[in-house]
XYZ file of C-alpha atoms in Angstrom:
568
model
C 0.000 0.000 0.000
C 0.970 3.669 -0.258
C 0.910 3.933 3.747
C 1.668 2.857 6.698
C 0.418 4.906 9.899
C 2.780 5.089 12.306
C 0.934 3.198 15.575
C -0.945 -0.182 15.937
C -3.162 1.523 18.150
C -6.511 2.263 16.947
C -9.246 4.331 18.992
C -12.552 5.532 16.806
C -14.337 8.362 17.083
C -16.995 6.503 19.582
C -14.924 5.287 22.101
C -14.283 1.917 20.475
C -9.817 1.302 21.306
C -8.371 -2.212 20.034
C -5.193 -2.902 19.789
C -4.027 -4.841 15.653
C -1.414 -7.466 16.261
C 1.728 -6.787 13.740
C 0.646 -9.891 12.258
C -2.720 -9.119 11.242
C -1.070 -7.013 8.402
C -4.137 -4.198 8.691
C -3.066 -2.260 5.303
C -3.057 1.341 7.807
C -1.700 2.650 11.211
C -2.472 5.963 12.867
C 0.225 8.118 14.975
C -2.228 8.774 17.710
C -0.744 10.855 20.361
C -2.352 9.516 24.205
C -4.459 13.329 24.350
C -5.694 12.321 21.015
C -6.667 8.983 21.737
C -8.199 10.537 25.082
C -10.560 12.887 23.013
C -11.461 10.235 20.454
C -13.685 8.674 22.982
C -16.898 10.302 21.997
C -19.189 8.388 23.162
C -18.419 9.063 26.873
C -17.413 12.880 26.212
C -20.988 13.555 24.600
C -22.594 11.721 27.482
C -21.110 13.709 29.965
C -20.814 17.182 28.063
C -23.711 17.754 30.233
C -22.373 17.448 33.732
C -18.895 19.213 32.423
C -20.893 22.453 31.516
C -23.130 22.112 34.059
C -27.142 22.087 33.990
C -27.707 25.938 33.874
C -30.431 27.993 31.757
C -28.057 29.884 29.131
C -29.540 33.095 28.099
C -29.476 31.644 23.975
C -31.906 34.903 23.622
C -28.617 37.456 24.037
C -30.954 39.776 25.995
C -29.032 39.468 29.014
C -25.939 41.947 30.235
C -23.897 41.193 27.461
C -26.479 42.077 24.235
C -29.744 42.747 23.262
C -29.750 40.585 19.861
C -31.757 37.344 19.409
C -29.164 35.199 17.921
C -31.529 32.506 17.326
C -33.700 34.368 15.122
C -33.473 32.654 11.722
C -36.741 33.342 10.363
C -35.496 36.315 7.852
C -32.147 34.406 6.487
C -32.570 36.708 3.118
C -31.102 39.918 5.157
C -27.889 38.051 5.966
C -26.881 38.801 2.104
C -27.736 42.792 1.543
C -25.132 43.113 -1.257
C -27.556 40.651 -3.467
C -30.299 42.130 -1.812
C -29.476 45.402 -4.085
C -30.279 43.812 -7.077
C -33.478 43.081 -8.282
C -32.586 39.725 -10.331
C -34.071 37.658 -13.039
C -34.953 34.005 -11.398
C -35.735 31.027 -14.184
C -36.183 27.631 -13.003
C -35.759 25.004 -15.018
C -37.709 22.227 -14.048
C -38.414 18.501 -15.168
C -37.171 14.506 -15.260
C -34.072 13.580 -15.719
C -33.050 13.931 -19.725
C -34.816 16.717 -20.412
C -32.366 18.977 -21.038
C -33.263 21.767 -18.226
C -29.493 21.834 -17.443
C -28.252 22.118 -21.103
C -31.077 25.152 -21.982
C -29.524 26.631 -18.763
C -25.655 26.242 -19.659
C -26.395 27.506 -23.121
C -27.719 30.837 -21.780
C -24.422 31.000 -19.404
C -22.080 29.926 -22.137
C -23.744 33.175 -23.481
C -22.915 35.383 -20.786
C -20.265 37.848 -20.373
C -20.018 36.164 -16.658
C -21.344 33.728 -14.900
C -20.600 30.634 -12.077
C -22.358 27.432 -12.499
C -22.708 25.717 -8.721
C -23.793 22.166 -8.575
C -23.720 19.672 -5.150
C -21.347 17.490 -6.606
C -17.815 17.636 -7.825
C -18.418 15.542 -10.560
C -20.814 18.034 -12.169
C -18.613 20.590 -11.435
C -15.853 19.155 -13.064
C -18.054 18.076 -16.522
C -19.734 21.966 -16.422
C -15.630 23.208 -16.431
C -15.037 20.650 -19.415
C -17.353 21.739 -21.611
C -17.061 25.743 -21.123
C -13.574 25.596 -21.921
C -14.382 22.936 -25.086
C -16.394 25.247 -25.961
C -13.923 28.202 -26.013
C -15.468 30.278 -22.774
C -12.743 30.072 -20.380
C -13.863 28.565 -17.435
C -12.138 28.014 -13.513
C -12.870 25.235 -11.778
C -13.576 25.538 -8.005
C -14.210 22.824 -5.395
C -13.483 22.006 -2.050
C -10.348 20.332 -2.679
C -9.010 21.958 -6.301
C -8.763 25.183 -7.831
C -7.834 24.920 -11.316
C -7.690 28.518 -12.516
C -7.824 29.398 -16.704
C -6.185 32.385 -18.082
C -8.726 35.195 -19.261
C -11.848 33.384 -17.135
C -14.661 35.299 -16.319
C -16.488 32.394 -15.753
C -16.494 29.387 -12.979
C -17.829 25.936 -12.395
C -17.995 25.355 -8.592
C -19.539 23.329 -5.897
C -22.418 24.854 -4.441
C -20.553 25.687 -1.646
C -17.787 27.715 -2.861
C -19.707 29.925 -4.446
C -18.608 33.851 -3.918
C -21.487 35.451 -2.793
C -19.811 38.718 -2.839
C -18.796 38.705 -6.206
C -21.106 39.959 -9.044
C -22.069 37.895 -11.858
C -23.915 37.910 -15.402
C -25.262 34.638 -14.950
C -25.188 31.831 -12.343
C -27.038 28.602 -12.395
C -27.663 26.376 -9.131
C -27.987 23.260 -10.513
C -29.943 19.634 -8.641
C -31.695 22.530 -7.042
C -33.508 19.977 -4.797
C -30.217 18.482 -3.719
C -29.090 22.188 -2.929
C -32.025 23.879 -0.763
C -29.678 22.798 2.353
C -27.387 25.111 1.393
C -29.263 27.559 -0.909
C -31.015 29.860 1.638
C -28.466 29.852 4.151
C -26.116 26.897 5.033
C -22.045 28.036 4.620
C -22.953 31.348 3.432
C -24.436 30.358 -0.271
C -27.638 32.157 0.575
C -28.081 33.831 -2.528
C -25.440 34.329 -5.536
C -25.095 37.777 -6.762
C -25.808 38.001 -10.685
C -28.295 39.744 -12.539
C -29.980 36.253 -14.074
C -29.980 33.215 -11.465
C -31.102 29.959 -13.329
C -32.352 27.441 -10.667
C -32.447 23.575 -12.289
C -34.140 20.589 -10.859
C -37.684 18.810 -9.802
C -40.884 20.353 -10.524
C -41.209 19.498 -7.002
C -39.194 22.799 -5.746
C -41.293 25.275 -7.764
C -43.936 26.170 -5.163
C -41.251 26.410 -1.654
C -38.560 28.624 -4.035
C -41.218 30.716 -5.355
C -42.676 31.209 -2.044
C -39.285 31.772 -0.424
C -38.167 34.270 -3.579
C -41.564 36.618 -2.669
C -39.580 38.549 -0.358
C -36.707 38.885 -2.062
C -38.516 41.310 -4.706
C -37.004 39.248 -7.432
C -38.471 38.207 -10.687
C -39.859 34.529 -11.349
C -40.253 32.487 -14.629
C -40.914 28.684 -14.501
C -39.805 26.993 -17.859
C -41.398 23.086 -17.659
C -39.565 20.893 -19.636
C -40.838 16.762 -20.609
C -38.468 13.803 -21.219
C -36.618 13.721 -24.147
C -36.455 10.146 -24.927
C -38.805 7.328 -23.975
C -38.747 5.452 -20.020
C -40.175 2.360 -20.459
C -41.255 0.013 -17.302
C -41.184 -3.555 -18.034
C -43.929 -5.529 -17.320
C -41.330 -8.955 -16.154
C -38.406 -8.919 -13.900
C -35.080 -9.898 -15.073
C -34.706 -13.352 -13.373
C -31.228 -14.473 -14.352
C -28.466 -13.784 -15.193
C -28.382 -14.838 -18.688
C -30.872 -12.091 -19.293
C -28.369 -9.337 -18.884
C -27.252 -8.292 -21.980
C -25.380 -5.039 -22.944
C -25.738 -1.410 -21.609
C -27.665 -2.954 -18.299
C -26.629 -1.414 -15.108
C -27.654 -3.465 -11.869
C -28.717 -0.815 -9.216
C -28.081 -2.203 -4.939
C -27.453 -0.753 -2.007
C -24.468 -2.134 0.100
C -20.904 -2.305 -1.082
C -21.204 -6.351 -0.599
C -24.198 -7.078 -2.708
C -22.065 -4.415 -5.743
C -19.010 -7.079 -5.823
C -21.134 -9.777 -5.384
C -23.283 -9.129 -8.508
C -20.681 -7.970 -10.532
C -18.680 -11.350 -9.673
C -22.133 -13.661 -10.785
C -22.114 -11.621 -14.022
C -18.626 -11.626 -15.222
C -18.395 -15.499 -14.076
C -21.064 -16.165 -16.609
C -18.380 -14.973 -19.452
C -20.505 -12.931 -21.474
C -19.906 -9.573 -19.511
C -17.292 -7.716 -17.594
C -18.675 -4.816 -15.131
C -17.522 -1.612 -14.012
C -18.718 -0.403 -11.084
C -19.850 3.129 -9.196
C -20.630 3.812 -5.762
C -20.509 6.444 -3.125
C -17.437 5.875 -1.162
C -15.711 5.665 -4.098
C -13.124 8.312 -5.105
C -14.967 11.007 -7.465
C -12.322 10.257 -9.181
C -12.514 6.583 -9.832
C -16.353 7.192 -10.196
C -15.963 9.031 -13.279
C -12.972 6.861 -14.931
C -15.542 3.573 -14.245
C -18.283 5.950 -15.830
C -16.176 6.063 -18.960
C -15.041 2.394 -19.161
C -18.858 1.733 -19.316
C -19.620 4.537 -21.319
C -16.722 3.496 -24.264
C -18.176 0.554 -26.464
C -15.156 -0.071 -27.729
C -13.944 -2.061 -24.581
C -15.858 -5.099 -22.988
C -17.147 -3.745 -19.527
C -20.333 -3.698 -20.913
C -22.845 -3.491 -17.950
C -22.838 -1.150 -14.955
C -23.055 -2.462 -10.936
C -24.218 0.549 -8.960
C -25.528 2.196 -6.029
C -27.878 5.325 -5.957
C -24.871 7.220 -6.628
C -25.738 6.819 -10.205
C -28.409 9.216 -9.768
C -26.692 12.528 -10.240
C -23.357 13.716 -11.729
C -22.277 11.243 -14.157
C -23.522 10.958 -17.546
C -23.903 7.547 -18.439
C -24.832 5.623 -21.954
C -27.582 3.333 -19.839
C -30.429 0.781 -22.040
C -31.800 -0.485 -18.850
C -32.329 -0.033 -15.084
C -32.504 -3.038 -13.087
C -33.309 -2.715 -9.532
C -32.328 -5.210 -7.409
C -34.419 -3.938 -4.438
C -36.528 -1.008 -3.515
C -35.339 -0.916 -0.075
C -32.460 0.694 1.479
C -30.556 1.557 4.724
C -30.477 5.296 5.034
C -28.425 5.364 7.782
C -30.853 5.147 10.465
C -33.090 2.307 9.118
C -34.389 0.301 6.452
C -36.888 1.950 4.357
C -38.484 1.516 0.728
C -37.051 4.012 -1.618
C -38.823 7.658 -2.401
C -40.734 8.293 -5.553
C -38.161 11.020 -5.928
C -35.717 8.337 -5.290
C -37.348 5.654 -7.561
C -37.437 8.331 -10.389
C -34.305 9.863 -10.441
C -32.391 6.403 -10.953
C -34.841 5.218 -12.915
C -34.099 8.294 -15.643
C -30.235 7.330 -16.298
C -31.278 5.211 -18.672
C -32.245 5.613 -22.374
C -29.843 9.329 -22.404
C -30.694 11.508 -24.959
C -29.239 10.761 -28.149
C -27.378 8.229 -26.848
C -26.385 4.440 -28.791
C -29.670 3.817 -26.226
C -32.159 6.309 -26.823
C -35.356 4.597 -25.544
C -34.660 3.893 -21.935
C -35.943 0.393 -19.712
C -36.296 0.292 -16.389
C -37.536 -3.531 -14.209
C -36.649 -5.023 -11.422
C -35.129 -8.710 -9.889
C -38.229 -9.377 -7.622
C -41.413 -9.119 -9.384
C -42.909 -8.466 -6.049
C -41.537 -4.962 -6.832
C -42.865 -4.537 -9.717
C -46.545 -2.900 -8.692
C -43.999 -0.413 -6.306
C -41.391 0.819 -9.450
C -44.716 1.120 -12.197
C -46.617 3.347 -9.626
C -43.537 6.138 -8.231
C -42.633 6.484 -12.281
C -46.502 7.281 -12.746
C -46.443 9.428 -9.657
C -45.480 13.078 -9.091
C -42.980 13.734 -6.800
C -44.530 15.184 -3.296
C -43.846 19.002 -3.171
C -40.990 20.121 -0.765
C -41.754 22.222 1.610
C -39.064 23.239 3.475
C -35.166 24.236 2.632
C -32.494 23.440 5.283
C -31.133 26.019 7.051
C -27.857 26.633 9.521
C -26.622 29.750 11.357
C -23.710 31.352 9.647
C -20.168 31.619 11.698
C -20.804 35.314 12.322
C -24.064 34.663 13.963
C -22.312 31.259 16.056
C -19.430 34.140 16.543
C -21.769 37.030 18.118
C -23.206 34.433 20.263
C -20.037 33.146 21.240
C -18.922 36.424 22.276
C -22.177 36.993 24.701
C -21.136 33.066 25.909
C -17.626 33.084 26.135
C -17.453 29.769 28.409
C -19.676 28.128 25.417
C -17.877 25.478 23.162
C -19.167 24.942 19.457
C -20.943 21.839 20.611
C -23.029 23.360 23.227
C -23.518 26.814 20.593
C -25.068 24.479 17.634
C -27.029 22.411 20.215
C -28.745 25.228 21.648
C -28.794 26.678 17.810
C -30.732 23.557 17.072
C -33.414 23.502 20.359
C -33.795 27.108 20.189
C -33.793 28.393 16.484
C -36.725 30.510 15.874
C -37.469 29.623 11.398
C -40.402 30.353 9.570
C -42.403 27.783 8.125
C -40.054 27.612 4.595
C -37.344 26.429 6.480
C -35.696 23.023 9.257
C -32.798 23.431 10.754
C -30.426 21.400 8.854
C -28.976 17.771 9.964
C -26.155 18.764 11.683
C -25.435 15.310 13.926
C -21.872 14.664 12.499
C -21.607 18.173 12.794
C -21.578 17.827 16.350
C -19.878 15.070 16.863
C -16.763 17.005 14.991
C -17.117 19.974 17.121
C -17.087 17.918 20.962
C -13.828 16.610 19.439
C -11.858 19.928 18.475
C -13.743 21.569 21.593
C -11.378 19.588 23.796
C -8.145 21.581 21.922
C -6.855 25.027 22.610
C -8.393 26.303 19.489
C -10.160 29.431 18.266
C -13.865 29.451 17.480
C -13.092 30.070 13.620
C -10.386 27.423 13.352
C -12.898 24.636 15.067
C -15.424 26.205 13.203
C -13.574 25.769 9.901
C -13.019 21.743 11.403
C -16.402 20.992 11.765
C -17.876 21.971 8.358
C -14.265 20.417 6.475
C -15.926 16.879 4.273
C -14.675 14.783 6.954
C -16.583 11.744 7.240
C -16.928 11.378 10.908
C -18.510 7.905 11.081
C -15.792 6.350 8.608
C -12.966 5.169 11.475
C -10.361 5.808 10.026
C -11.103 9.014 8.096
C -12.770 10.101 11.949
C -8.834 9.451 13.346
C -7.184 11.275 10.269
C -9.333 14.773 11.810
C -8.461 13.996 14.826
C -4.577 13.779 14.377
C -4.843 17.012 12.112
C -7.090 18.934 14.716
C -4.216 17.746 17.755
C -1.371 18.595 15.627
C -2.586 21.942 14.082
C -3.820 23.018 17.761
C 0.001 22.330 19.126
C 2.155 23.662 16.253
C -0.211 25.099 13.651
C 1.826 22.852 10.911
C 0.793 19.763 9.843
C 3.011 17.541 7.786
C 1.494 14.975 6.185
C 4.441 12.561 6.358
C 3.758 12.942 10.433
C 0.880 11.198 10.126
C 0.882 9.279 6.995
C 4.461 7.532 6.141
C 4.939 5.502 2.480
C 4.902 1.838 2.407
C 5.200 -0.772 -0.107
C 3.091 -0.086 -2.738
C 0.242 -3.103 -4.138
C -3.404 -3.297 -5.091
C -5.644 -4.437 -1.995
C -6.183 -7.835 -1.776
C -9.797 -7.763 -0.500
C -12.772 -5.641 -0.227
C -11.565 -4.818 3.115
C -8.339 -4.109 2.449
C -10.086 -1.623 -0.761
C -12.743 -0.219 2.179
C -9.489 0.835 4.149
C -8.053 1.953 0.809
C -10.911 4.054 0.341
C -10.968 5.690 3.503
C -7.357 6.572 3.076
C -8.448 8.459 0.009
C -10.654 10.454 2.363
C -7.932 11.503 4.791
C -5.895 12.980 2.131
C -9.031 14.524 0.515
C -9.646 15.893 3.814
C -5.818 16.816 3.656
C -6.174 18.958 0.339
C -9.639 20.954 1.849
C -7.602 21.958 4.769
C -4.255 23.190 2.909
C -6.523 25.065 0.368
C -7.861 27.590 3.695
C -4.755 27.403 6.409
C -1.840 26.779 3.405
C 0.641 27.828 5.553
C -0.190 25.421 8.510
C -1.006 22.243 5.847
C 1.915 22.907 3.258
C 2.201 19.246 2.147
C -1.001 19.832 -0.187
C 1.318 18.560 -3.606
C 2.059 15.772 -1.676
C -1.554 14.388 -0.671
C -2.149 15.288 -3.952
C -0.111 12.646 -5.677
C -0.939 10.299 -3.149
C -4.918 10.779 -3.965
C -3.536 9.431 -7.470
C -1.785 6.660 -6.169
C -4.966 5.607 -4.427
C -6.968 6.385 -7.533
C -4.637 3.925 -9.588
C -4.602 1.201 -6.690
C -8.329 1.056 -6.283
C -9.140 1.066 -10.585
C -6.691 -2.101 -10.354
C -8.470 -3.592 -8.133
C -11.403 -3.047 -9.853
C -10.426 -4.515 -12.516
C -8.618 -7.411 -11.172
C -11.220 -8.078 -8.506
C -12.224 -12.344 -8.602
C -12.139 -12.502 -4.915
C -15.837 -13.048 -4.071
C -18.107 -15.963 -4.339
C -21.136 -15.291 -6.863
C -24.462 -15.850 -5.780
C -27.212 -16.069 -8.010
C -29.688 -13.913 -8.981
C -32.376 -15.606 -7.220
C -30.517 -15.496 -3.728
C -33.178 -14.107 -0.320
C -29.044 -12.944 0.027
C -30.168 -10.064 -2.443
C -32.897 -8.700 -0.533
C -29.708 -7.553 2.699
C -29.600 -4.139 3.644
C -26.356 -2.765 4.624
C -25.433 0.606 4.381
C -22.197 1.754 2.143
């Protein structure tokens, strides 16, 4: 592998210490200094956060001594942005099912513009927005959480949604997956509203009621533009029961990293097919280069095994959607898919002008059948509320009136306390939390936990959860973080197992993590080139495996195995 960290010892974010035995050959090794290790253990810190701060009634209201200012008052999160506020702008959504071109109509108009920033949720679409402006001769930056790759002469950028600058002034901007976005639209890391004198808005007919509700007091101008389907969706009347019925251009659609190499082992034993495969904790990356193996008929991997991660950002040549449930783990529990859900994987296949241009769409089970013919007939239910979250200078004024506060105890009483209109929730911010009790046991600043707790760490991944927590501990004691510290090179090899590719994975994560961090405190994360190459080396390791991968028994089609829910 590319790594070695440093230590045997292994503590999670929950509490949960073992102690790997050289011999077990675990592909990974934290450095984990003992004050780390001590505020890993989350699950008793939470528990007692309580009894450390004590039980008193904090004045959340700020109309004690100190101030007179309700910090919890959310209910007017348009007035946090006055410079947009100036302009009266021009507000189009674009609305329909997948392949039906609402994006392109909308990228036409800002490949028109004398400015403009396209913002999507996903890197991905960032990424394929940046391609295509500068194929098409508009020079065109691309911005994300972990890359900036600036173009001579651009007056024109493809970011995430959440580096947006609302501050600067545009021709055009378009918020693409709209629906995906309302968490951070109105609110959520300061992408309230982007500053441009048109503001094309892309996704489900299903936002058009909250967004032009939300956009009355804003004094802005609405148009709704309703677009249909551009090529045919057909639902098949018989399940696919075999699997000598897959043929080529299927992609297989489950939910648990397990069931992804199992399938794709039963199909490629059968000789006819080889599979490429795309789920969520796979590297963006690796996504998009087993998007284009699929997508290239000039090579053999033929069919598609894939998660729900299908659903956005990749544009894939699809004939036919197989389901292999219509139940998944969302994290909490098991639960049959969404209409939205059902729809939105459903449309990847038959892409416009495509070698595929009428689309399929069945299932294994023929039990759910009756569920996947009545969501595709089926509007999707309106949404009626957009997430919201305080900004830092509102968690910073309150702060100041609660200097004894940590960030945990400031976005719990944010959450009990927030006063929101009916447009808007308070947004999920439960890993949120469980970042900030760990950098509220360092001698940090506010801002510098702050910038920890919304950095794309995934918390409940173990070792990605110990990667933040030895850059928090090391950044709080010297303010430089060198990634050989932490991270030291190995022999290099392709993972042997899915486990050994899960760890890989999560390695990729850490240095992603890395990259974020170096991009806002460069000084204090200066090995940024570094985690950079690495990412690649992952990137190459995991495709290899990939592609090499024989390791796991096939089980057939007809298999009560299929019907497992695990989550990825």
């Amino acid at each position: 592998m590319a790594y070695s960290l440093l230590r045997i010892r292994k503590v999670s974010p929950f509490g949960i210490s073992r102690v790997l035995q050289a011999d077990k050959a675990s592909l990974w090794r934290f450095h984990l200094e003992p004050e780390c290790a001590r505020f890993l253990r989350f699950g008793v810190f939470t528990r007692n956060y309580g009894k450390i701060l004590g039980s008193s009634n904090y004045d959340f209201t700020g109309s004690g001594p100190t101030s007179s200012f309700d910090f919890t008052d959310l209910t007017c999160p348009h007035t946090w942005y006055p410079i947009a506020r100036r302009k009266k702008r021009k507000v189009i959504l674009h609305v329909g099912p997948t392949n039906s071109g609402k994006t392109y109509n909308a990228l036409k108009q800002l490949e028109r513009s004398s400015s403009g920033v396209y913002c999507g949720p996903l890197r991905l679409l960032a990424w394929e927005v940046a391609k295509r402006l500068n194929k098409a001769n508009v020079p065109c930056d691309l911005i994300t959480g972990q890359e900036k790759d600036l173009v001579e002469g651009a007056n024109h950028k493809s970011v995430t949604v959440e580096m947006a600058d609302v501050t600067s002034v545009y021709d055009c901007a378009i918020i693409d997956e709209i629906q995906a976005s309302l968490a951070f639209y109105f609110g959520r890391r300061r992408n309230s509203t982007i500053n441009s004198n048109e503001l094309h808005l892309c996704g489900d007919p299903a936002v058009v009621p909250l967004v032009e509700d939300i956009l009355k007091v804003t004094g802005d101008d609405v148009e709704v533009l309703t677009y249909e389907r551009l090529s045919p969706l057909v639902p098949l009347k018989v399940p696919v029961r075999s699997v000598s019925d897959i043929k080529t251009g299927d992609c297989l659609v489950t939910f648990s990293r397990k069931d992804i190499y199992r399938h794709k082992n039963t199909i490629e034993k059968a000789g006819k097919h080889l599979c490429s495969v795309v789920y969520g904790s796979l590297p963006p990356e690796t996504r998009t280069a087993q998007a284009t193996r699929f997508n290239d008929a000039t090579n053999d991997f033929d069919v598609l095994v894939a998660s729900d991660a299908i659903g956005m950002g990749l544009n894939l040549n699809i004939s036919r959607i197989i389901f292999s449930t219509l139940e998944k783990f969302d994290g909490t529990e098991t639960r049959d898919l969404t209409v939205s859900e059902i729809k939105q994987i459903a449309g990847r296949a038959g892409r416009f002008r495509s070698q595929f241009p009428v689309g399929e769409v069945t299932c294994l089970h023929k039990e759910d059948l009756p569920l996947l013919h009545s969501s595709l007939k089926s509007p999707s239910p309106i949404i009626e509320r957009a997430g919201l979250f305080p900004t830092y200078d509102l968690l910073s004024r309150y702060s100041q009136a609660h200097p004894k506060l940590g960030l945990y105890k400031i976005l719990e009483h944010f959450v009990e306390n927030a006063k929101l209109s009916s447009n808007y929730f308070i947004s999920n911010v439960e890993d949120m939390m469980k970042a900030a009790a760990l950098v509220d046991e360092l001698p940090l600043k506010l801002q510098d936990k702050y910038l920890f707790v919304v950095s794309p760490v995934d918390i409940n991944d173990e070792i990605s959860g110990r990667g933040f927590a030895q850059f928090a501990q090391n950044y709080s004691k010297t303010r430089v973080v060198k990634l050989r510290e932490i991270l030291s090179d190995d022999t290099v090899k392709v993972p042997r197992t899915p486990t050994e590719l899960k760890e890989l994975e999560s390695i990729h994560k850490v240095l992603d993590l890395y990259v974020w961090l170096s991009l806002r405190l460069e000084d204090s994360f200066p090995d940024r080139e570094v985690a950079a190459s690495q990412k690649s080396i992952c990137n190459v390791l995991i495709e290899q495996f990939l592609e090499a991968n024989r390791l796991i028994s096939p089980i057939p089609f007809s298999s009560k195995k299929l019907r497992s829910r695990r989550k990825f």
